[in-house]
Amino acid sequence: MRRVAAAGLVVTALAGCGSSHTNGSATLWITRDRGQKVLLVDKVKAGQTAMQALQHAVKVRTSYGGRFVQSIKGVSGDRSGRRDWFYFVNGYEADRGAADYTLHPGDVEWWDYRSWKHAIHVPIVVGAFPEPFLHGYAGKTRTAAIVYDSKALEPRARALGKLIHAKAVTADRIGDANVLFLTKADVPLSATTSGAGGPVRFVIGPTAARRLLADPKLVRFRYSGLR
């Protein structure tokens, strides 16, 4: 039987709730090659659009009336080479142009220049963890839960729950919560979702969980696969 672990914390923002997006700060990341090379990490003001934050931080060239990013810091999209700029917010692949997304406090805006030869869409990445558990998408968050399938995993599950501000729920009422599954199978960290802002399902094995708890930054900028 799978069990649900509460972190012993109160979630202050439940599904559908959000804070004012005019105050506070967000984070801007710029990388390339699926996060393998980091070009910029910076703090930006919340309340502006993702495009404005990007343009204030670096040199950007756009097309289609300023709604599509063609190049960042001199690195241009290459249609023939199937390489372009893609952006995520709190790990979600954005469902709108950067000029149409308003940053909320705590958001992580992540631009990555990569090949789309094998996959043009990547709905969710793990590299912004503990996002999207903490700040959700477009100012709306979901209840977070930890599910584990062995009593021996309970201490580690509770520790992970503290990272994501998990709320106590019962296994049959997970519903549309964001869930981190801690399994006894020794699998790498991975994530799935139906789309931007939708419920996420993260899965992690005990070895990867131990490493993540020791240093949460180990997963930073990864698309998937912390073992």
Short mmCIF file of C-alpha atoms in Angstrom, two decimals:
data_model
loop_
_atom_site.label_atom_id
_atom_site.label_comp_id
_atom_site.label_asym_id
_atom_site.label_seq_id
_atom_site.Cartn_x
_atom_site.Cartn_y
_atom_site.Cartn_z
CA MET A 1 0.00 0.00 0.00
CA ARG A 2 1.26 3.43 -0.83
CA ARG A 3 1.36 5.88 2.02
CA VAL A 4 1.22 9.65 2.05
CA ALA A 5 3.65 11.61 4.21
CA ALA A 6 2.86 15.02 5.63
CA ALA A 7 5.74 17.37 6.18
CA GLY A 8 4.22 18.76 9.33
CA LEU A 9 3.94 22.15 7.64
CA VAL A 10 0.95 24.27 6.73
CA VAL A 11 0.63 25.15 3.07
CA THR A 12 -0.17 28.85 2.83
CA ALA A 13 -1.19 28.79 -0.82
CA LEU A 14 -3.62 26.09 -1.89
CA ALA A 15 -4.78 25.28 -5.38
CA GLY A 16 -6.15 28.31 -7.18
CA CYS A 17 -4.66 30.81 -4.77
CA GLY A 18 -1.89 33.26 -5.53
CA SER A 19 -0.10 36.30 -4.17
CA SER A 20 0.26 39.76 -5.62
CA HIS A 21 2.66 39.72 -8.55
CA THR A 22 3.67 43.37 -8.28
CA ASN A 23 6.12 42.98 -5.40
CA GLY A 24 9.11 40.78 -4.77
CA SER A 25 11.55 39.15 -7.14
CA ALA A 26 11.86 36.25 -9.53
CA THR A 27 14.90 34.40 -10.88
CA LEU A 28 16.17 34.38 -14.45
CA TRP A 29 18.29 31.53 -15.80
CA ILE A 30 19.80 31.31 -19.27
CA THR A 31 21.46 28.06 -20.35
CA ARG A 32 22.14 26.04 -23.45
CA ASP A 33 22.21 22.38 -24.47
CA ARG A 34 19.57 21.20 -22.00
CA GLY A 35 21.15 23.08 -19.13
CA GLN A 36 24.68 21.78 -19.64
CA LYS A 37 26.16 25.26 -20.02
CA VAL A 38 24.99 28.09 -17.75
CA LEU A 39 25.09 31.57 -19.34
CA LEU A 40 23.30 33.66 -16.70
CA VAL A 41 21.74 33.43 -13.26
CA ASP A 42 20.16 36.66 -12.05
CA LYS A 43 17.43 38.14 -9.86
CA VAL A 44 14.72 40.14 -11.66
CA LYS A 45 11.70 42.13 -10.54
CA ALA A 46 8.35 40.40 -10.34
CA GLY A 47 5.40 42.17 -11.94
CA GLN A 48 7.00 42.52 -15.36
CA THR A 49 6.60 40.11 -18.24
CA ALA A 50 9.08 37.32 -18.86
CA MET A 51 10.09 39.12 -22.06
CA GLN A 52 10.73 42.39 -20.23
CA ALA A 53 12.83 40.64 -17.61
CA LEU A 54 14.89 38.97 -20.32
CA GLN A 55 15.38 42.17 -22.31
CA HIS A 56 16.43 44.12 -19.22
CA ALA A 57 19.06 41.49 -18.39
CA VAL A 58 20.68 40.68 -21.74
CA LYS A 59 20.72 41.60 -25.41
CA VAL A 60 17.75 40.00 -27.14
CA ARG A 61 16.66 39.93 -30.78
CA THR A 62 13.01 39.17 -31.46
CA SER A 63 10.75 38.49 -34.42
CA TYR A 64 7.00 38.39 -35.10
CA GLY A 65 6.43 41.83 -33.64
CA GLY A 66 8.60 41.24 -30.60
CA ARG A 67 6.73 38.14 -29.45
CA PHE A 68 9.26 35.46 -30.47
CA VAL A 69 12.83 35.29 -29.19
CA GLN A 70 15.22 34.85 -32.09
CA SER A 71 18.53 35.31 -30.27
CA ILE A 72 19.89 35.83 -26.75
CA LYS A 73 23.39 37.12 -26.10
CA GLY A 74 24.17 36.67 -29.79
CA VAL A 75 23.12 33.00 -29.87
CA SER A 76 20.49 32.66 -32.61
CA GLY A 77 17.89 30.09 -33.45
CA ASP A 78 18.80 27.87 -36.38
CA ARG A 79 15.85 26.45 -38.28
CA SER A 80 17.95 24.26 -40.57
CA GLY A 81 19.94 22.97 -37.62
CA ARG A 82 16.77 22.51 -35.57
CA ARG A 83 18.01 24.56 -32.64
CA ASP A 84 16.05 27.28 -30.87
CA TRP A 85 15.38 29.04 -27.60
CA PHE A 86 12.74 27.53 -25.32
CA TYR A 87 11.58 28.79 -21.96
CA PHE A 88 10.15 27.32 -18.78
CA VAL A 89 8.54 28.84 -15.71
CA ASN A 90 9.04 26.89 -12.48
CA GLY A 91 9.91 23.84 -14.55
CA TYR A 92 6.81 23.99 -16.77
CA GLU A 93 7.24 24.53 -20.49
CA ALA A 94 5.43 27.85 -20.97
CA ASP A 95 2.08 27.74 -22.76
CA ARG A 96 2.26 31.36 -23.93
CA GLY A 97 4.74 33.83 -25.34
CA ALA A 98 7.14 35.51 -22.95
CA ALA A 99 5.43 38.85 -23.63
CA ASP A 100 2.20 37.37 -22.26
CA TYR A 101 3.51 35.80 -19.04
CA THR A 102 3.71 38.06 -15.98
CA LEU A 103 6.29 37.02 -13.43
CA HIS A 104 5.14 36.39 -9.87
CA PRO A 105 7.33 36.49 -6.76
CA GLY A 106 9.42 33.34 -6.53
CA ASP A 107 9.05 32.37 -10.19
CA VAL A 108 12.01 30.80 -11.97
CA GLU A 109 12.16 31.94 -15.61
CA TRP A 110 14.49 29.60 -17.48
CA TRP A 111 15.62 30.02 -21.09
CA ASP A 112 17.48 27.15 -22.73
CA TYR A 113 18.97 26.96 -26.22
CA ARG A 114 18.74 23.38 -27.45
CA SER A 115 18.15 21.03 -30.31
CA TRP A 116 14.57 20.08 -31.07
CA LYS A 117 15.51 17.38 -33.55
CA HIS A 118 14.13 14.59 -31.36
CA ALA A 119 11.64 16.51 -29.18
CA ILE A 120 10.26 19.97 -29.77
CA HIS A 121 8.10 19.91 -26.62
CA VAL A 122 9.33 19.11 -23.12
CA PRO A 123 6.29 19.71 -20.88
CA ILE A 124 8.15 19.61 -17.55
CA VAL A 125 11.77 19.54 -16.37
CA VAL A 126 13.18 18.77 -12.93
CA GLY A 127 15.94 21.38 -12.91
CA ALA A 128 13.98 24.07 -11.07
CA PHE A 129 13.12 21.76 -8.14
CA PRO A 130 11.55 22.34 -5.62
CA GLU A 131 9.49 24.15 -8.23
CA PRO A 132 6.72 23.93 -9.27
CA PHE A 133 5.69 22.66 -5.83
CA LEU A 134 6.34 26.03 -4.17
CA HIS A 135 5.12 28.65 -6.66
CA GLY A 136 3.12 26.76 -9.27
CA TYR A 137 2.38 28.54 -12.53
CA ALA A 138 0.93 31.97 -13.33
CA GLY A 139 0.54 32.72 -9.63
CA LYS A 140 -1.55 29.62 -8.91
CA THR A 141 -0.27 26.78 -6.76
CA ARG A 142 -1.49 23.29 -5.98
CA THR A 143 -1.45 21.27 -2.79
CA ALA A 144 1.78 19.23 -2.57
CA ALA A 145 1.97 15.64 -1.34
CA ILE A 146 4.57 12.92 -0.83
CA VAL A 147 3.62 9.31 -1.59
CA TYR A 148 5.95 6.44 -0.62
CA ASP A 149 5.58 2.69 -1.00
CA SER A 150 7.60 1.33 1.92
CA LYS A 151 7.50 2.08 5.64
CA ALA A 152 11.30 2.17 5.62
CA LEU A 153 11.14 5.20 3.32
CA GLU A 154 9.04 7.29 5.71
CA PRO A 155 11.90 9.34 7.26
CA ARG A 156 13.23 10.24 3.82
CA ALA A 157 9.71 10.98 2.58
CA ARG A 158 9.12 13.41 5.43
CA ALA A 159 12.42 15.15 4.74
CA LEU A 160 11.48 15.53 1.07
CA GLY A 161 8.08 16.80 2.15
CA LYS A 162 9.72 19.70 3.96
CA LEU A 163 11.47 20.74 0.74
CA ILE A 164 8.22 20.97 -1.19
CA HIS A 165 6.02 22.22 1.69
CA ALA A 166 3.86 19.11 1.47
CA LYS A 167 0.36 19.15 2.91
CA ALA A 168 -1.20 16.19 4.69
CA VAL A 169 -3.63 14.35 2.41
CA THR A 170 -4.89 10.79 2.23
CA ALA A 171 -3.84 8.54 -0.64
CA ASP A 172 -7.35 8.42 -2.05
CA ARG A 173 -7.60 12.22 -2.12
CA ILE A 174 -4.48 13.16 -4.03
CA GLY A 175 -6.70 14.41 -6.83
CA ASP A 176 -5.05 17.27 -8.67
CA ALA A 177 -2.25 17.81 -6.15
CA ASN A 178 1.38 18.02 -7.19
CA VAL A 179 2.86 14.73 -6.02
CA LEU A 180 6.37 13.48 -5.37
CA PHE A 181 6.43 9.67 -5.44
CA LEU A 182 9.28 8.10 -3.45
CA THR A 183 9.60 4.53 -4.65
CA LYS A 184 11.77 1.68 -3.39
CA ALA A 185 12.84 1.04 -7.00
CA ASP A 186 16.20 2.74 -7.55
CA VAL A 187 15.08 5.06 -10.35
CA PRO A 188 16.39 8.54 -11.26
CA LEU A 189 14.37 11.68 -10.63
CA SER A 190 11.84 12.28 -13.41
CA ALA A 191 8.66 14.27 -13.89
CA THR A 192 5.51 14.32 -16.00
CA THR A 193 2.57 16.68 -16.45
CA SER A 194 -0.34 17.23 -18.79
CA GLY A 195 0.69 20.82 -19.48
CA ALA A 196 1.61 24.19 -18.01
CA GLY A 197 0.03 24.62 -14.60
CA GLY A 198 -1.31 21.06 -14.58
CA PRO A 199 -0.69 18.54 -11.79
CA VAL A 200 2.88 17.24 -11.77
CA ARG A 201 4.04 13.76 -10.88
CA PHE A 202 7.67 13.56 -9.80
CA VAL A 203 9.17 10.10 -9.22
CA ILE A 204 12.40 9.46 -7.33
CA GLY A 205 14.23 6.41 -5.98
CA PRO A 206 16.02 6.14 -2.62
CA THR A 207 19.54 6.78 -3.92
CA ALA A 208 18.54 9.90 -5.84
CA ALA A 209 16.46 11.04 -2.85
CA ARG A 210 19.45 10.71 -0.54
CA ARG A 211 21.60 12.78 -2.90
CA LEU A 212 18.87 15.38 -3.38
CA LEU A 213 18.39 15.81 0.36
CA ALA A 214 22.14 16.19 0.86
CA ASP A 215 22.33 18.91 -1.79
CA PRO A 216 19.13 20.09 -3.55
CA LYS A 217 21.24 22.08 -6.01
CA LEU A 218 22.48 18.83 -7.60
CA VAL A 219 19.35 18.77 -9.73
CA ARG A 220 19.59 22.39 -10.87
CA PHE A 221 19.45 23.00 -14.65
CA ARG A 222 18.73 19.32 -15.39
CA TYR A 223 15.92 18.27 -17.68
CA SER A 224 15.76 14.91 -15.88
CA GLY A 225 17.87 12.16 -14.40
CA LEU A 226 19.44 12.63 -10.98
CA ARG A 227 20.49 9.14 -9.89
#
